[in-house]
Amino acid sequence: MNKKVRVAVFGASGYAGEELLRILLRHPDCEIVAITSRKNAGQPVSTVFPRYTGLNLHFCEPDAAAIAGKCDAAILALPHGTATEFAIPLLRSGIKVFDISADFRLKSPAKYKEYYKADHPAPELLKQAVYGLPERYREQLRTADLVACAGCYPTSSILPTAPLLAAKLASPEGVVVSSCSGVTGAGRKVDLAYIFPECNESVRPYSPAGHRHLPEIEQEMAFAAGVPEMAINFIPHLVPMNRGIHSTILLHAQPGCTLEKIAAAYEAAYGNEQFVRVLPQGRLADTKYVFMTNCCEIGYVMDPHTGRIILSSAIDNLTKGAAGQAVQCLNIRFGLPEAAGLI
Amino acid sequence: MNKKVRVAVFGASGYAGEELLRILLRHPDCEIVAITSRKNAGQPVSTVFPRYTGLNLHFCEPDAAAIAGKCDAAILALPHGTATEFAIPLLRSGIKVFDISADFRLKSPAKYKEYYKADHPAPELLKQAVYGLPERYREQLRTADLVACAGCYPTSSILPTAPLLAAKLASPEGVVVSSCSGVTGAGRKVDLAYIFPECNESVRPYSPAGHRHLPEIEQEMAFAAGVPEMAINFIPHLVPMNRGIHSTILLHAQPGCTLEKIAAAYEAAYGNEQFVRVLPQGRLADTKYVFMTNCCEIGYVMDPHTGRIILSSAIDNLTKGAAGQAVQCLNIRFGLPEAAGLI
Amino acid sequence: MNKKVRVAVFGASGYAGEELLRILLRHPDCEIVAITSRKNAGQPVSTVFPRYTGLNLHFCEPDAAAIAGKCDAAILALPHGTATEFAIPLLRSGIKVFDISADFRLKSPAKYKEYYKADHPAPELLKQAVYGLPERYREQLRTADLVACAGCYPTSSILPTAPLLAAKLASPEGVVVSSCSGVTGAGRKVDLAYIFPECNESVRPYSPAGHRHLPEIEQEMAFAAGVPEMAINFIPHLVPMNRGIHSTILLHAQPGCTLEKIAAAYEAAYGNEQFVRVLPQGRLADTKYVFMTNCCEIGYVMDPHTGRIILSSAIDNLTKGAAGQAVQCLNIRFGLPEAAGLI
Amino acid sequence: MNKKVRVAVFGASGYAGEELLRILLRHPDCEIVAITSRKNAGQPVSTVFPRYTGLNLHFCEPDAAAIAGKCDAAILALPHGTATEFAIPLLRSGIKVFDISADFRLKSPAKYKEYYKADHPAPELLKQAVYGLPERYREQLRTADLVACAGCYPTSSILPTAPLLAAKLASPEGVVVSSCSGVTGAGRKVDLAYIFPECNESVRPYSPAGHRHLPEIEQEMAFAAGVPEMAINFIPHLVPMNRGIHSTILLHAQPGCTLEKIAAAYEAAYGNEQFVRVLPQGRLADTKYVFMTNCCEIGYVMDPHTGRIILSSAIDNLTKGAAGQAVQCLNIRFGLPEAAGLI
């Protein structure tokens, strides 16, 4: 009988942390050995997440050295910037690190500086990190020490577009991504903008030019398209729901592109994927159908009127967009069934 | 003392009808003389709209001839196609007609046939009808006999774009409109897709290529731009709220376009408008702030990264997008204060 | 032509304040002469309430003496405790005061101390204050200097029960009130418990024994019943909506009580009331039908199985439960049409 | 290695059916051998539940004889009345039947007739059926052939009250249950009352005297209290959320009842239960914390002011209130781990 993978969760007091616990608690091949929270150290986890009342789980201090001694893997659900501080000693101790923050997603230190307004504290790790999107980087993930789990908006944008850009069915020029996210996407943040009466009956865009997920989306789209750089428009919106991201994506079809070729490109890319569901022609994605699952749903349409391909994708931002993705990467890294804990 | 304008409401059993009653009941210069509903004729209005329990209001048969004898104006909140049947005899009797349906919005009978799959039953009326968007056609509305009130999505798209297209600050090529609508936008329709559990925690696009509001938007944008035709992408989404439309619009900036010139174009177009609120630079529109008002809120951003102008607009789909717009047009036609009943 | 009533609004940065502005801005016989907010003094009102962008309204310092010089009436939307501090100098200057807080609602200083954990700072004002529930105290309101506007839960509980208790159709013993409130009922409070993801898909009771509205409800029910004291159960719940309170109330029917007698008691009490809507037998109240109105809807049922009368009432907590009620009281006090600004 | 339990799901096109599939698809010890739907026979399950796109699952005709030949257990998610028709032949074929409808929950044929307006078609089965609430009837469930799974409102009412009634801490007289349910509680019903705009921003009671769950609640409370009959008030409300039931319950405390005795009674009853979570004193239940789980959360308070005990309970109506409960019963009946598939 296999030994279970011993997992430490760093920074578990937000929504991604809560979802990680939900997944790991039912994971047949993992055991949770530490759940850190500086603010809540010593408290039962139920003080923050009442749904875990009755389970014998406590937050501990985020002491990387001590925790490294008893875990195989660490999942970091920490604020950006902080994640690097913990990743460095954990990696040195031989722990496999799965980072849900944005710290290691960009390959270019210059882009990092442009969007995060600071030099990256460990630029050599940017090179080493594998981008945690299994449907694109599964082979590299099998041996990765440091995984930069793909962000929520990027996952919802890259999965539908990459196969079409790679197959030259769509142009890398003039791409538009318009996304709608549920409010957990803002984190468990106590701010006037996020109280119920301010969000209910409200739709509003934010960071319409220069959101921090933009360079990550552009980087991965450019890799897929085989071009050095892309410049796209990405416009996120907040909508009154808890979970879910829907992205509508417009691409210019290349000459010769047909619905059949699009279907074939998706079949080649995702025909064997458990967590990508390409919809039959004519059906579009709905966040409802991926709610609390690790799936990405993709629908597609061609608009001869403008020559554009219109894509529609849906994920659960906390599962495929954060905690589920991290566990999927971990499963791959440790040779577990890829869907373990995720069904 | 002025006599009140006698208004008949045709087809008042949907959400636009309910909103019309709400507005007209508090309108100082209008009185409701008939509220028709074939299905509910003879019943008190409160059987359909319990909020009107206690008011002495009854539905009557939609008998155009009889009703023409006692009204000055008719507002048609009927399904498309049916509106024309009533407009013809009412116009012949000299009644001013304000149609909330899509029957008279397109100038081109060919476009009508393309999108509605039938010949227009009264193409000569298409020419006669004035498009009911006061901020664009106020002078023509003062003497109009037949007003084709602008649709909800078109209002949210045309108001923010028209001044920029007219001033040649934005290109008529490559326009993208991505809109989110509350569920009353689907009407008071009893359909599985619209029951609460199917809409709550759901975001989904629909009719992403060829929605019936598309030719209306293109027609009015082209008029503003001074070009014979435009082809745009318009993608509506359903989001879990009752009322409101938010539209995010991407335009290619023309050379020389600046934020200052955009601000100036809006000031010239809307500086004196009571129901258009151009936001300070950096602020974006939110449906919350126009909820149950007749206002259209507009925000704007330039994205040097892609050369695009990004617009954000919000309206209440039942007020500025339907009933409020009709009453605003009626106020203009009858020489009443334009905001009467709408504050 | 009458001069308008000059109204100052103290503490206008919460949801009740926003609703007050909405009502007063369309009130034909009132003008707003001051809107105070210590924190936002000098700022345009639109910095707090973006919907008022474009209106020339600014917050000012809450300087009671200065403001007293230019107003006829003051509406206090201040936290409890603070309201008294302002009421005292305003009353001395002859200003009519309409307090939306709980400061003057209890007649008994002892009860005040029990529930607010402090001696009342001006117990003589408790005697002077008229309880601001027009359907119960209209005559006293015509000459009141200080009006303690009825609270939201109390309004939803007292209006349906008072006529039945007064007519001895229901027993004052064993009354149960179970209420559900939208989240604006918690104020515009920035607290983890009120962020969208914590409220959406959540129903939860709070303060089930000893809520601060309890003694107010008991006081007014006892007055109606003509008994010295009552002890009831009042259990409020938070539900995922913005506005509205629904109360379900159980009363023991007295011998001889019938549906006809209940109907007659309501007809006698509310037959001429504009803002109370007693529903036909068999219909129950729904917050939807009073949304953004000043109405209270009341439904009733008798349950022979247990001998209880079951009442169902609905109000909008910000309108009839706060701002609308205050304006209704003000209209009565100043001899204006009672519904002015409230239709 | 154990053989899996072969399960047939009858009537799987509603929300309880969807939840059953969700649970059974991840159940380690069960396999689904048939999913019936008269209307959708032959269609892939994804035509009704798009989330199952890609799974090779089809609806079949509800042919009891044919299906009996290949299953060990049948879960009936059929309308009441219809369930009996299927239960009879399945039981004759030796299949264990778990009925989610109300057909077999009442012990008294007279009560059945009173509430369902028809003679029960198989009154002998009423005697045979074991009430499917494991925390109350676990031993009988181990050998039951026919299980009448407890209803959603009853589960939320009986679990918190039974231990207190049994321990004589609370009186069986004068019990009040006030419940709030999400809209999936109404089933997947296409009706004007359930479309999004009619439910959102709405709270409304229904069937406040004589709801069909009332006799079931009274029966089980009376069994617990050891009295022949009870008469209670049960008032359900519809609130704008998808899933969840919260019940607030008022009981008269018996002399000598204390918080400590209540805690002890709960500890005795539920100390070893996996799916009942009695909250620490002072905490009340919240539907959020049981969302998509099989747990029932219970909080309690004593109100010395009125001598009442106030209970607060929360369940997910589709899980512990329907599909999860059925699977928990099935697990017990077949000797599987009780939580299999339910974590």
PDB file of C-alpha atoms in Angstrom, chain D residues 22-125:
ATOM      1  CA  ARG D  22     -23.372  13.605  -8.370  1.00  0.00           C
ATOM      2  CA  ILE D  23     -23.083  11.482  -5.234  1.00  0.00           C
ATOM      3  CA  LEU D  24     -23.309   8.065  -6.872  1.00  0.00           C
ATOM      4  CA  LEU D  25     -20.762   8.921  -9.570  1.00  0.00           C
ATOM      5  CA  ARG D  26     -18.123   9.406  -6.906  1.00  0.00           C
ATOM      6  CA  HIS D  27     -19.357   6.632  -4.594  1.00  0.00           C
ATOM      7  CA  PRO D  28     -16.584   4.041  -4.272  1.00  0.00           C
ATOM      8  CA  ASP D  29     -18.928   1.120  -3.578  1.00  0.00           C
ATOM      9  CA  CYS D  30     -21.898   1.737  -5.836  1.00  0.00           C
ATOM     10  CA  GLU D  31     -22.418   1.586  -9.549  1.00  0.00           C
ATOM     11  CA  ILE D  32     -25.315   3.142 -11.424  1.00  0.00           C
ATOM     12  CA  VAL D  33     -27.053   0.551 -13.599  1.00  0.00           C
ATOM     13  CA  ALA D  34     -30.096   2.499 -14.715  1.00  0.00           C
ATOM     14  CA  ILE D  35     -31.303   6.095 -14.748  1.00  0.00           C
ATOM     15  CA  THR D  36     -34.922   6.309 -15.777  1.00  0.00           C
ATOM     16  CA  SER D  37     -36.886   9.173 -17.261  1.00  0.00           C
ATOM     17  CA  ARG D  38     -40.038   8.483 -19.219  1.00  0.00           C
ATOM     18  CA  LYS D  39     -39.788  11.805 -21.013  1.00  0.00           C
ATOM     19  CA  ASN D  40     -36.108  11.574 -21.845  1.00  0.00           C
ATOM     20  CA  ALA D  41     -35.673   7.822 -22.386  1.00  0.00           C
ATOM     21  CA  GLY D  42     -32.925   7.140 -24.911  1.00  0.00           C
ATOM     22  CA  GLN D  43     -31.366  10.576 -24.486  1.00  0.00           C
ATOM     23  CA  PRO D  44     -27.961  11.152 -22.933  1.00  0.00           C
ATOM     24  CA  VAL D  45     -28.239  12.406 -19.358  1.00  0.00           C
ATOM     25  CA  SER D  46     -26.404  15.527 -20.513  1.00  0.00           C
ATOM     26  CA  THR D  47     -29.458  16.712 -22.448  1.00  0.00           C
ATOM     27  CA  VAL D  48     -31.087  17.379 -19.085  1.00  0.00           C
ATOM     28  CA  PHE D  49     -27.956  18.011 -17.009  1.00  0.00           C
ATOM     29  CA  PRO D  50     -25.293  19.622 -19.189  1.00  0.00           C
ATOM     30  CA  ARG D  51     -22.725  19.113 -16.443  1.00  0.00           C
ATOM     31  CA  TYR D  52     -22.686  15.415 -17.405  1.00  0.00           C
ATOM     32  CA  THR D  53     -21.671  16.113 -20.996  1.00  0.00           C
ATOM     33  CA  GLY D  54     -18.986  13.634 -21.932  1.00  0.00           C
ATOM     34  CA  LEU D  55     -20.083  10.908 -19.534  1.00  0.00           C
ATOM     35  CA  ASN D  56     -21.583   7.880 -21.240  1.00  0.00           C
ATOM     36  CA  LEU D  57     -24.881   7.967 -19.357  1.00  0.00           C
ATOM     37  CA  HIS D  58     -28.333   7.594 -20.907  1.00  0.00           C
ATOM     38  CA  PHE D  59     -31.845   7.752 -19.583  1.00  0.00           C
ATOM     39  CA  CYS D  60     -33.894   4.591 -20.022  1.00  0.00           C
ATOM     40  CA  GLU D  61     -37.602   3.741 -19.800  1.00  0.00           C
ATOM     41  CA  PRO D  62     -38.820   3.183 -16.246  1.00  0.00           C
ATOM     42  CA  ASP D  63     -39.441  -0.517 -16.802  1.00  0.00           C
ATOM     43  CA  ALA D  64     -39.450  -1.896 -13.251  1.00  0.00           C
ATOM     44  CA  ALA D  65     -39.402  -5.555 -14.271  1.00  0.00           C
ATOM     45  CA  ALA D  66     -36.464  -5.225 -16.628  1.00  0.00           C
ATOM     46  CA  ILE D  67     -34.479  -3.055 -14.263  1.00  0.00           C
ATOM     47  CA  ALA D  68     -35.181  -5.302 -11.261  1.00  0.00           C
ATOM     48  CA  GLY D  69     -33.214  -7.993 -13.049  1.00  0.00           C
ATOM     49  CA  LYS D  70     -29.991  -6.061 -12.888  1.00  0.00           C
ATOM     50  CA  CYS D  71     -29.966  -4.009  -9.710  1.00  0.00           C
ATOM     51  CA  ASP D  72     -29.674  -4.523  -5.960  1.00  0.00           C
ATOM     52  CA  ALA D  73     -31.199  -1.234  -4.893  1.00  0.00           C
ATOM     53  CA  ALA D  74     -33.564   1.322  -6.340  1.00  0.00           C
ATOM     54  CA  ILE D  75     -33.702   4.951  -5.327  1.00  0.00           C
ATOM     55  CA  LEU D  76     -37.010   6.546  -6.265  1.00  0.00           C
ATOM     56  CA  ALA D  77     -36.916  10.265  -7.028  1.00  0.00           C
ATOM     57  CA  LEU D  78     -40.429  10.215  -8.435  1.00  0.00           C
ATOM     58  CA  PRO D  79     -43.446  12.424  -7.768  1.00  0.00           C
ATOM     59  CA  HIS D  80     -45.545  11.322  -4.809  1.00  0.00           C
ATOM     60  CA  GLY D  81     -48.164   8.776  -5.825  1.00  0.00           C
ATOM     61  CA  THR D  82     -46.016   7.480  -8.676  1.00  0.00           C
ATOM     62  CA  ALA D  83     -43.404   6.135  -6.275  1.00  0.00           C
ATOM     63  CA  THR D  84     -45.793   3.499  -4.915  1.00  0.00           C
ATOM     64  CA  GLU D  85     -46.462   2.134  -8.396  1.00  0.00           C
ATOM     65  CA  PHE D  86     -42.798   1.369  -8.799  1.00  0.00           C
ATOM     66  CA  ALA D  87     -42.065   0.308  -5.244  1.00  0.00           C
ATOM     67  CA  ILE D  88     -44.550  -2.586  -5.336  1.00  0.00           C
ATOM     68  CA  PRO D  89     -43.044  -4.588  -8.229  1.00  0.00           C
ATOM     69  CA  LEU D  90     -39.480  -3.742  -7.185  1.00  0.00           C
ATOM     70  CA  LEU D  91     -40.081  -5.009  -3.648  1.00  0.00           C
ATOM     71  CA  ARG D  92     -41.650  -8.191  -5.028  1.00  0.00           C
ATOM     72  CA  SER D  93     -38.478  -8.777  -7.024  1.00  0.00           C
ATOM     73  CA  GLY D  94     -36.425  -8.465  -3.867  1.00  0.00           C
ATOM     74  CA  ILE D  95     -34.964  -5.087  -4.653  1.00  0.00           C
ATOM     75  CA  LYS D  96     -34.293  -2.790  -1.695  1.00  0.00           C
ATOM     76  CA  VAL D  97     -36.226   0.412  -2.242  1.00  0.00           C
ATOM     77  CA  PHE D  98     -35.215   3.883  -1.019  1.00  0.00           C
ATOM     78  CA  ASP D  99     -38.026   6.312  -1.691  1.00  0.00           C
ATOM     79  CA  ILE D 100     -37.340  10.055  -1.674  1.00  0.00           C
ATOM     80  CA  SER D 101     -41.028  10.912  -2.213  1.00  0.00           C
ATOM     81  CA  ALA D 102     -43.548  11.257   0.588  1.00  0.00           C
ATOM     82  CA  ASP D 103     -45.431   8.045  -0.264  1.00  0.00           C
ATOM     83  CA  PHE D 104     -44.399   5.916   2.702  1.00  0.00           C
ATOM     84  CA  ARG D 105     -43.495   8.397   5.407  1.00  0.00           C
ATOM     85  CA  LEU D 106     -46.771   8.544   7.323  1.00  0.00           C
ATOM     86  CA  LYS D 107     -47.684   5.610   9.526  1.00  0.00           C
ATOM     87  CA  SER D 108     -51.357   6.546   9.589  1.00  0.00           C
ATOM     88  CA  PRO D 109     -53.431   5.941   6.431  1.00  0.00           C
ATOM     89  CA  ALA D 110     -55.946   8.402   7.817  1.00  0.00           C
ATOM     90  CA  LYS D 111     -53.372  11.188   8.002  1.00  0.00           C
ATOM     91  CA  TYR D 112     -52.244  10.292   4.490  1.00  0.00           C
ATOM     92  CA  LYS D 113     -55.791  10.690   3.222  1.00  0.00           C
ATOM     93  CA  GLU D 114     -56.255  13.960   5.089  1.00  0.00           C
ATOM     94  CA  TYR D 115     -53.185  15.556   3.559  1.00  0.00           C
ATOM     95  CA  TYR D 116     -53.021  13.881   0.143  1.00  0.00           C
ATOM     96  CA  LYS D 117     -56.777  13.770  -0.551  1.00  0.00           C
ATOM     97  CA  ALA D 118     -56.747  10.106  -1.598  1.00  0.00           C
ATOM     98  CA  ASP D 119     -56.673   6.672  -0.007  1.00  0.00           C
ATOM     99  CA  HIS D 120     -53.187   5.283   0.206  1.00  0.00           C
ATOM    100  CA  PRO D 121     -52.815   2.667  -2.566  1.00  0.00           C
ATOM    101  CA  ALA D 122     -50.816   0.235  -0.429  1.00  0.00           C
ATOM    102  CA  PRO D 123     -51.456   0.895   3.250  1.00  0.00           C
ATOM    103  CA  GLU D 124     -49.722  -2.341   4.337  1.00  0.00           C
ATOM    104  CA  LEU D 125     -46.473  -0.852   3.035  1.00  0.00           C
TER     105      LEU D 125
END
